[in-house]
PDB file of C-alpha atoms in Angstrom:
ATOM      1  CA  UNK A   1      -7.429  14.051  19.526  1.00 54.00           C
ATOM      2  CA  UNK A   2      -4.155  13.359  21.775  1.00 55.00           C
ATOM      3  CA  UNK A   3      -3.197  17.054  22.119  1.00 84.00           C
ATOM      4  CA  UNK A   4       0.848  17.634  21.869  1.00 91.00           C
ATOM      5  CA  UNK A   5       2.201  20.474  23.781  1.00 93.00           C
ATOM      6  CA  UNK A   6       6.224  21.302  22.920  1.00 95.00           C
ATOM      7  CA  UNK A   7       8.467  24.181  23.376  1.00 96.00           C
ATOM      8  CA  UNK A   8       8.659  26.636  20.314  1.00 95.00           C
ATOM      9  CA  UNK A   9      12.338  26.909  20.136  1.00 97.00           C
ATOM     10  CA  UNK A  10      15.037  25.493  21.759  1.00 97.00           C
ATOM     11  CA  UNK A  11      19.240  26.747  21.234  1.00 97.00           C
ATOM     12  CA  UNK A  12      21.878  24.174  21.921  1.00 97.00           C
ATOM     13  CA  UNK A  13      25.978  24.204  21.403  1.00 97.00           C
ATOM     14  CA  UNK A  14      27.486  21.864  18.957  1.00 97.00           C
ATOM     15  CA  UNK A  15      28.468  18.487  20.628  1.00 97.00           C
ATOM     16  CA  UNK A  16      25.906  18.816  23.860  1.00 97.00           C
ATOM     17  CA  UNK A  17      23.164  16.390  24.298  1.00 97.00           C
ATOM     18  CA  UNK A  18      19.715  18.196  23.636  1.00 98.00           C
ATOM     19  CA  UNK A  19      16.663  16.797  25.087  1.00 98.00           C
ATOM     20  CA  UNK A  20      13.144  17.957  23.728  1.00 98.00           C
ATOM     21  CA  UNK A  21       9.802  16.843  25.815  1.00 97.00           C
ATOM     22  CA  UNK A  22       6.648  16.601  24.528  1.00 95.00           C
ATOM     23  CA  UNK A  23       3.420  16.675  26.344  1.00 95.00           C
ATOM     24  CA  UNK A  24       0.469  14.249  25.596  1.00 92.00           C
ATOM     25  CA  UNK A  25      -1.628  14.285  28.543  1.00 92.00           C
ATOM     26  CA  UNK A  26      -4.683  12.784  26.639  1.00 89.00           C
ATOM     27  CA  UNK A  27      -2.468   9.617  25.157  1.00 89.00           C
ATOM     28  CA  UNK A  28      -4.840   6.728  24.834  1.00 87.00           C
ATOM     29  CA  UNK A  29      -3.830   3.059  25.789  1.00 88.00           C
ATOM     30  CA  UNK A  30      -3.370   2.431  21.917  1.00 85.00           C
ATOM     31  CA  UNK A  31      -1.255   5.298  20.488  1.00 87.00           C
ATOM     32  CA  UNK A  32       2.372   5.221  19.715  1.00 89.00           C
ATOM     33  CA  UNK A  33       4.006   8.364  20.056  1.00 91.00           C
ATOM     34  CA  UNK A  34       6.608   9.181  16.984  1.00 91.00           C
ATOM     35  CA  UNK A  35       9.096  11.771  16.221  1.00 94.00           C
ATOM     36  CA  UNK A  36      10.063  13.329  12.836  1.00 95.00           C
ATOM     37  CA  UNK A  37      12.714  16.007  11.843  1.00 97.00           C
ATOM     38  CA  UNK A  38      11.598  18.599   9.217  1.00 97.00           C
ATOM     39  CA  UNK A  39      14.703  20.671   7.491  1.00 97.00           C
ATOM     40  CA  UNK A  40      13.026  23.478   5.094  1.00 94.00           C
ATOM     41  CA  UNK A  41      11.710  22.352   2.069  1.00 93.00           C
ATOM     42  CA  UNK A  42      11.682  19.554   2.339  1.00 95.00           C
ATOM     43  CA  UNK A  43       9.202  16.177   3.878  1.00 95.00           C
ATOM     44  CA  UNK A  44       9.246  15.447   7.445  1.00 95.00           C
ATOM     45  CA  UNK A  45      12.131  12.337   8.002  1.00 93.00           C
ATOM     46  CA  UNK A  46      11.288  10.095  10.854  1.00 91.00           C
ATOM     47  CA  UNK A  47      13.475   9.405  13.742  1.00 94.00           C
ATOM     48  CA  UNK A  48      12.112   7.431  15.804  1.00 93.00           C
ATOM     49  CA  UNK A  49       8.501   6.033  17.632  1.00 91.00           C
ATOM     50  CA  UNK A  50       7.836   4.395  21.076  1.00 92.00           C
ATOM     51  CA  UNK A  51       5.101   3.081  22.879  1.00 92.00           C
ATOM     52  CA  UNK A  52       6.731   2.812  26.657  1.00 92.00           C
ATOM     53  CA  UNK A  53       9.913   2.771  28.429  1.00 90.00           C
ATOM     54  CA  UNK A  54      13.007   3.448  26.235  1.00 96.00           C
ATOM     55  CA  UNK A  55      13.809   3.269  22.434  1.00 96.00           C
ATOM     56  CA  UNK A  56      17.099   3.833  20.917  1.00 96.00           C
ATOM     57  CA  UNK A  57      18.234   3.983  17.254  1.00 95.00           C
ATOM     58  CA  UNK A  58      21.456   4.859  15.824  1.00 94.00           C
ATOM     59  CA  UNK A  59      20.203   8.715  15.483  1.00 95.00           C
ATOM     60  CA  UNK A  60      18.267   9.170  19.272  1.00 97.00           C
ATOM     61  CA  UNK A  61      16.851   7.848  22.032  1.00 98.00           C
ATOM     62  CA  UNK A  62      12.628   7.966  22.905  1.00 98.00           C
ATOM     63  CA  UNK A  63      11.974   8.514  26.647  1.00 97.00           C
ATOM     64  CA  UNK A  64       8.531   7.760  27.616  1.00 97.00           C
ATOM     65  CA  UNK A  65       7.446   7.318  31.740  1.00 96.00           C
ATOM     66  CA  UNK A  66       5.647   4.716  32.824  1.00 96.00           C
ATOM     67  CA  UNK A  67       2.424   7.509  32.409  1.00 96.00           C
ATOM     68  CA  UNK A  68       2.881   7.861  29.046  1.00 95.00           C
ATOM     69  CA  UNK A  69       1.589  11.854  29.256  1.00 95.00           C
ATOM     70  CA  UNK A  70       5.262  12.701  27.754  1.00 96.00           C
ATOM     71  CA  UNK A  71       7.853  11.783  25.997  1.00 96.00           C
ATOM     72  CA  UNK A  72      11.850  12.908  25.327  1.00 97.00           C
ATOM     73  CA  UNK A  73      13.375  12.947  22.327  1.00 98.00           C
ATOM     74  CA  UNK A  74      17.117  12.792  23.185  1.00 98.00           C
ATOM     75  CA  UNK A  75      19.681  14.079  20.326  1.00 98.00           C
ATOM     76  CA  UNK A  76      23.728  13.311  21.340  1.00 95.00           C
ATOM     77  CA  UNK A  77      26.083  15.243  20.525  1.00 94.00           C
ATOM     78  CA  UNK A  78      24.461  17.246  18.449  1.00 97.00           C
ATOM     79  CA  UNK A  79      26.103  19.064  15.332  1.00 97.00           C
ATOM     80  CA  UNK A  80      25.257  21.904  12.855  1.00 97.00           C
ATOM     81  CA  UNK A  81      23.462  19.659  10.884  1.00 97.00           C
ATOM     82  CA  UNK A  82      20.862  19.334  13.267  1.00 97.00           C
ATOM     83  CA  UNK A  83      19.469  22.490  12.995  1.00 98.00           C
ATOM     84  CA  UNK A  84      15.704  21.373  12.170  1.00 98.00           C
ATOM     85  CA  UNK A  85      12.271  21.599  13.403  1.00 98.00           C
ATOM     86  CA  UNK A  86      10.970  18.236  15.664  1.00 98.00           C
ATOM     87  CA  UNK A  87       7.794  17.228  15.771  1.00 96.00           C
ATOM     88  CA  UNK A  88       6.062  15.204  18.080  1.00 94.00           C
ATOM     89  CA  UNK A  89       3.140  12.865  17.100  1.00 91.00           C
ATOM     90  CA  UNK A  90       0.748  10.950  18.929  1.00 88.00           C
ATOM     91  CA  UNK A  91      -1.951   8.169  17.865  1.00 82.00           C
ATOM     92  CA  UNK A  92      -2.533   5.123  15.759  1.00 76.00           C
ATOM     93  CA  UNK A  93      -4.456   4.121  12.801  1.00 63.00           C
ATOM     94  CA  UNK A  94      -7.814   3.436  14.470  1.00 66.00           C
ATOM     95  CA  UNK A  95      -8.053   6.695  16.099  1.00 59.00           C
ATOM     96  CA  UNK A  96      -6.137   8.585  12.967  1.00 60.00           C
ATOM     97  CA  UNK A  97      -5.352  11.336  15.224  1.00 58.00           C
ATOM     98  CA  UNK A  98      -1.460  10.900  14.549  1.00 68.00           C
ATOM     99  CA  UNK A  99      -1.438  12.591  10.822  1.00 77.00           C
ATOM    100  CA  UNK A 100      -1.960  15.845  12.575  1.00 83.00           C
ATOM    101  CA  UNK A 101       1.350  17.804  13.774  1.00 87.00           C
ATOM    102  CA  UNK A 102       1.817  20.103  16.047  1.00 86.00           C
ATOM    103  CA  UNK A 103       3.426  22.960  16.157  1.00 89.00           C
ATOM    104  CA  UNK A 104       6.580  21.516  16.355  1.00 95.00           C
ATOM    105  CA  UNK A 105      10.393  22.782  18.035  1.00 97.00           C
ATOM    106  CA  UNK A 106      12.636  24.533  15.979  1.00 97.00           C
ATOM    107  CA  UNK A 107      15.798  23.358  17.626  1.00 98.00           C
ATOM    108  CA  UNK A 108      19.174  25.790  16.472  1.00 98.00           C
ATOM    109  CA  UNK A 109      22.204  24.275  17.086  1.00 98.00           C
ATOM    110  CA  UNK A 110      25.191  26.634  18.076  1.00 97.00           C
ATOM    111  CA  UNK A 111      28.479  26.453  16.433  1.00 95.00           C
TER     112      UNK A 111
ATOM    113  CA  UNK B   1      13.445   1.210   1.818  1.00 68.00           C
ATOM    114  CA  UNK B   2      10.223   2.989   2.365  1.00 83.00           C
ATOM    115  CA  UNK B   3      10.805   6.001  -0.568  1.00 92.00           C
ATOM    116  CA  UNK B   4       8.152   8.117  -1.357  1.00 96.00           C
ATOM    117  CA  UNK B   5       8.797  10.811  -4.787  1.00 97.00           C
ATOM    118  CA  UNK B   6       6.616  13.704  -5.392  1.00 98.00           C
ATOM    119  CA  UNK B   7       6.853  15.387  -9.319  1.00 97.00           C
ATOM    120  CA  UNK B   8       7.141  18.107  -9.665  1.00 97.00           C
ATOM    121  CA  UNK B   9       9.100  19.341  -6.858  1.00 97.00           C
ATOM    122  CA  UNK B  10       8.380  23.178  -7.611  1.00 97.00           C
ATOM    123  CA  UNK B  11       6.023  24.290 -10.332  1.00 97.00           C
ATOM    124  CA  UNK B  12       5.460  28.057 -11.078  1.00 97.00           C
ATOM    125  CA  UNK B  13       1.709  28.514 -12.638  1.00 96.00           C
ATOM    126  CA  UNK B  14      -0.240  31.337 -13.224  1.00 97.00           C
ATOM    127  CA  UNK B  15      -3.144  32.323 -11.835  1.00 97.00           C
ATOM    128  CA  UNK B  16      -6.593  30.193 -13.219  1.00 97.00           C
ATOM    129  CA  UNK B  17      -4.702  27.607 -14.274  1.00 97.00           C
ATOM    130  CA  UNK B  18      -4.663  24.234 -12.838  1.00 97.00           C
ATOM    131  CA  UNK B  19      -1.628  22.511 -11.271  1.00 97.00           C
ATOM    132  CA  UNK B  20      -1.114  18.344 -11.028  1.00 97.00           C
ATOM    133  CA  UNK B  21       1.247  16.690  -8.359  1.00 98.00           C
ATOM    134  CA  UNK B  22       1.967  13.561  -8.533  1.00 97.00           C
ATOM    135  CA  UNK B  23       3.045  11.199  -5.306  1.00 96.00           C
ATOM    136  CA  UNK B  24       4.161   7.810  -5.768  1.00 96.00           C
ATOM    137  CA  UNK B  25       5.151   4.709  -3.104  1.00 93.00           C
ATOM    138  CA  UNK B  26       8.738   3.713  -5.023  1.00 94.00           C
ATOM    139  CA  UNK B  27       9.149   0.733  -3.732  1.00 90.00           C
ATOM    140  CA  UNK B  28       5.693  -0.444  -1.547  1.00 89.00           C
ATOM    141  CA  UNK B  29       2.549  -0.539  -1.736  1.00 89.00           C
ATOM    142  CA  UNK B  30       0.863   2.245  -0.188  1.00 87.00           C
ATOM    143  CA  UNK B  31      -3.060   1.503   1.178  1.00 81.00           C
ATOM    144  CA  UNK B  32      -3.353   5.064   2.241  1.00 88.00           C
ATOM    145  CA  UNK B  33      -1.828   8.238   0.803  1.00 92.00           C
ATOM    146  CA  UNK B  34      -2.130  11.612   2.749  1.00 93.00           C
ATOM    147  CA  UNK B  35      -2.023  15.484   1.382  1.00 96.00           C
ATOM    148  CA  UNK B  36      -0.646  18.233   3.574  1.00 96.00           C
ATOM    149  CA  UNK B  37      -0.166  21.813   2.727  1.00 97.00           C
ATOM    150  CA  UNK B  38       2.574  23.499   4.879  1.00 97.00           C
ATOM    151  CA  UNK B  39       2.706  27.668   4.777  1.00 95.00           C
ATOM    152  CA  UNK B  40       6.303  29.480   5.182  1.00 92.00           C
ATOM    153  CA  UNK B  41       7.167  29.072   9.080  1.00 91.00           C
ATOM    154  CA  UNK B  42       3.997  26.950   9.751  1.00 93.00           C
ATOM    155  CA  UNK B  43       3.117  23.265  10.821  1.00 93.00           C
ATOM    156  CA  UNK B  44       2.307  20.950   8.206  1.00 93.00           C
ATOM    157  CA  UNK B  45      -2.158  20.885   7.857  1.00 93.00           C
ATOM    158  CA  UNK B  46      -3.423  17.773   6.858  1.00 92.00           C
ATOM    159  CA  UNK B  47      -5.597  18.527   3.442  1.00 95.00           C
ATOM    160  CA  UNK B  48      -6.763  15.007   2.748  1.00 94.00           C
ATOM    161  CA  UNK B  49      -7.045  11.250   3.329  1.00 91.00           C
ATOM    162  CA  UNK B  50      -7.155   8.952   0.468  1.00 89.00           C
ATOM    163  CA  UNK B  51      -7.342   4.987  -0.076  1.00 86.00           C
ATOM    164  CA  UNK B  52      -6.423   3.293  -3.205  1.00 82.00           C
ATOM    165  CA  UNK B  53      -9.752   3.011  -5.365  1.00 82.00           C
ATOM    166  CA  UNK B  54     -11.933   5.071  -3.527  1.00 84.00           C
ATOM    167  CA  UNK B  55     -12.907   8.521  -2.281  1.00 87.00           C
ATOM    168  CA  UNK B  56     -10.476  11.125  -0.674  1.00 91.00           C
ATOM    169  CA  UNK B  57     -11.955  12.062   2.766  1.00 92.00           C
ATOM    170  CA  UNK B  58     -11.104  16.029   3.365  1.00 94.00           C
ATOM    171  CA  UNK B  59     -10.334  18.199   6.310  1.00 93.00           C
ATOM    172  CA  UNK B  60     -12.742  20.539   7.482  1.00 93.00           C
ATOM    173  CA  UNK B  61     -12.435  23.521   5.662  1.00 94.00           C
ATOM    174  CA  UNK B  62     -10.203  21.757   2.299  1.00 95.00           C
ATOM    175  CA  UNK B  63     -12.506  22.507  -1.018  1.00 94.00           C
ATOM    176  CA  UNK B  64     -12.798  19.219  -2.108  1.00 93.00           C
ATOM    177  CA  UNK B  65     -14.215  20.452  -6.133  1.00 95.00           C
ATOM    178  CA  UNK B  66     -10.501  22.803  -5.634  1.00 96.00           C
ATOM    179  CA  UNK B  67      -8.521  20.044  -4.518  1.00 97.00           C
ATOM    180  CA  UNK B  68      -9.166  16.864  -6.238  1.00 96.00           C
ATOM    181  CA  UNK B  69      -7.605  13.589  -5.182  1.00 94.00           C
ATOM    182  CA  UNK B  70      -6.900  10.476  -7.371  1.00 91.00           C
ATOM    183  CA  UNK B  71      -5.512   7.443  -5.579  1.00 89.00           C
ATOM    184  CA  UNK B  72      -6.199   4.988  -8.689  1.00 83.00           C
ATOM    185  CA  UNK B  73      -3.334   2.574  -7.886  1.00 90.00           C
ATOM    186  CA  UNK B  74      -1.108   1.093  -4.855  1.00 89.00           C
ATOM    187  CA  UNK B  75       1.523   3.179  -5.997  1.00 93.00           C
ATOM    188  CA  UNK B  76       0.136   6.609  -6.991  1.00 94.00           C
ATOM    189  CA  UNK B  77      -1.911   9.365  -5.656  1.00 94.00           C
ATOM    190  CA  UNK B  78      -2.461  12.892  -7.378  1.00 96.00           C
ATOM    191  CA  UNK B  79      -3.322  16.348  -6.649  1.00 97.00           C
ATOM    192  CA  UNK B  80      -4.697  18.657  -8.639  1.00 97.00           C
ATOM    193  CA  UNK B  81      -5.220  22.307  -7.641  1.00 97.00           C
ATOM    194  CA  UNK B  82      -7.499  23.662  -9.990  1.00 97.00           C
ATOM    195  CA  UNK B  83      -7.806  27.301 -10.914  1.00 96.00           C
ATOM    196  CA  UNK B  84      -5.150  28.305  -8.999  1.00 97.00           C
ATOM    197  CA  UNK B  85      -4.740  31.482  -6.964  1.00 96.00           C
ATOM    198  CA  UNK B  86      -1.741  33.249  -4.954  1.00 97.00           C
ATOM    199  CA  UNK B  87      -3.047  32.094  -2.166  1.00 96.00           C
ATOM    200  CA  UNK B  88      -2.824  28.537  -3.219  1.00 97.00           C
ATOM    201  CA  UNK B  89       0.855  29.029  -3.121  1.00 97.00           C
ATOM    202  CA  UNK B  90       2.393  27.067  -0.638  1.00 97.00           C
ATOM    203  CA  UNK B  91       4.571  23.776  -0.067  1.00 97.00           C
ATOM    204  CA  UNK B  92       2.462  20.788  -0.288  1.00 98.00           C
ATOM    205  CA  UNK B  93       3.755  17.031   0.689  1.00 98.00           C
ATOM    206  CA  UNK B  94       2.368  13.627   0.420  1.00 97.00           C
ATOM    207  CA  UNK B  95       2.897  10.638   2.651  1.00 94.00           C
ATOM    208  CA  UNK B  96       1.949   6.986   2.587  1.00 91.00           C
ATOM    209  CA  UNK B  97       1.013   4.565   4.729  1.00 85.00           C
ATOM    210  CA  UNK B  98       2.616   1.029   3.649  1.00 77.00           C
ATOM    211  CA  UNK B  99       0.395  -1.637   3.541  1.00 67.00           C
ATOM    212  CA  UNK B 100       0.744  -4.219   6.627  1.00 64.00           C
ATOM    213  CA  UNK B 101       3.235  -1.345   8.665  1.00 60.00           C
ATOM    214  CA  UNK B 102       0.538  -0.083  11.402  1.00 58.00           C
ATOM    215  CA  UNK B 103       2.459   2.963  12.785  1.00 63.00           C
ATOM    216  CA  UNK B 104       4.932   5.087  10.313  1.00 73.00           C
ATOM    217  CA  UNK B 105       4.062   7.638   7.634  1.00 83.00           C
ATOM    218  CA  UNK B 106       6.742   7.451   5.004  1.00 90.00           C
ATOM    219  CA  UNK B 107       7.349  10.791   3.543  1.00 94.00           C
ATOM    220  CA  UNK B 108       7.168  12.870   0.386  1.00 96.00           C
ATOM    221  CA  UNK B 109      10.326  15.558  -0.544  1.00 97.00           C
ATOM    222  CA  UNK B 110       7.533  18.078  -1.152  1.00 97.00           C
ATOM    223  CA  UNK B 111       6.497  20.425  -3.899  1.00 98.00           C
ATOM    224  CA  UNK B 112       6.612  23.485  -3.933  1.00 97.00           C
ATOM    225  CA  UNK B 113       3.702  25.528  -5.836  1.00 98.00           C
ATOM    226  CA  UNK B 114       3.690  29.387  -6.745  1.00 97.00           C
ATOM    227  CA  UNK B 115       0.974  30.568  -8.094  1.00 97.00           C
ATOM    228  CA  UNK B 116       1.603  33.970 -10.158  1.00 96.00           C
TER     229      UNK B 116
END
């Protein structure tokens, strides 16, 4: 299983950038790594998935080196409403390793 | 597109009894449906794999004879937590995989169960 390693909590002002890094030293050539946001109660929403180099959506931006053993999830600007807990996940279909979370960050955003 | 519903989304039950959830693909067709259980401040745990028409495959440690899985259409997975204890309570969500997408898990709201 590609192992994900990310920090338990993270605390961030309204309106800064926040960048959370995830660790996946055992990523194998064929796994996409994707991100989901989890508010309480309620399913996991995704957010965005990469396989290399740089993704961006209208909600983030996916950071992955050329190594692939980590990835950023970048948040701008973040407000209130951001307040959530991020996990990272890492695999594909054939190896079915990327239905398994981690422990995920719990990212509080700062008024 | 891509919206996955879950009924009930709480249901209180007493102890014994057995509890149904429902998860359905609203607007695809879903090859493969997945069960996760997620305890207050926890990760979600994958409880279950299932394909449309045949047998759920279950985590190590999941009961399969507590936890029964029905994925009889494209559309539609149950679970059914039979003879339900306290420590069943907890908030379990469904995703699906859409048939043809390779790499996203489309999400169930979740449902939460209390067992009395």
């Amino acid at each position: 299983l590609a192992k994900t390693t990310q920090p338990i909590s993270m605390d961030s002002y309204e309106g800064q950038e926040v960048n959370i890094t995830c660790s996946h030293n055992n990523i194998a050539t064929n796994d996409y790594i994707t991100w989901y946001q989890q508010f309480p109660s309620q399913g996991p929403r995704f957010i965005i998935q990469g396989y290399k180099t740089k993704v961006t959506n209208e909600v983030a931006s996916l950071f992955i080196p050329a190594d692939r053993k980590s990835s950023t999830l970048s948040l701008p600007r973040v407000s209130l409403s951001d307040t959530a807990v991020y996990y990272c996940l890492v695999g594909d279909w054939d190896t079915g390793n990327q239905f398994y979370f981690g422990t995920g960050t719990s990212l509080t955003v700062i008024p | 597109g891509a919206v996955v519903s879950q009924h009930p989304s709480w249901v209180i039950c007493k102890s014994g009894t057995s509890v149904k959830i429902e998860c359905r693909s609203l607007d695809f067709q879903a090859t493969t449906m997945f069960w996760y259980r997620q305890f207050p401040k926890q990760s979600l745990m994958l409880m279950a794999t299932s394909n449309e028409g045949s047998k759920a495959t279950y985590e190590q440690g999941v009961e399969k004879d507590k936890f029964l899985i029905n994925h009889a259409s494209l559309t539609l997975s149950t679970l059914t937590v039979t003879s339900a204890h306290p420590e069943d309570s907890s908030f379990y969500i469904c995703s699906a995989r859409r048939f043809g997408q390779n790499y996203e898990q489309y999400f169930g709201p979740g449902t939460r169960l209390t067992v009395t």
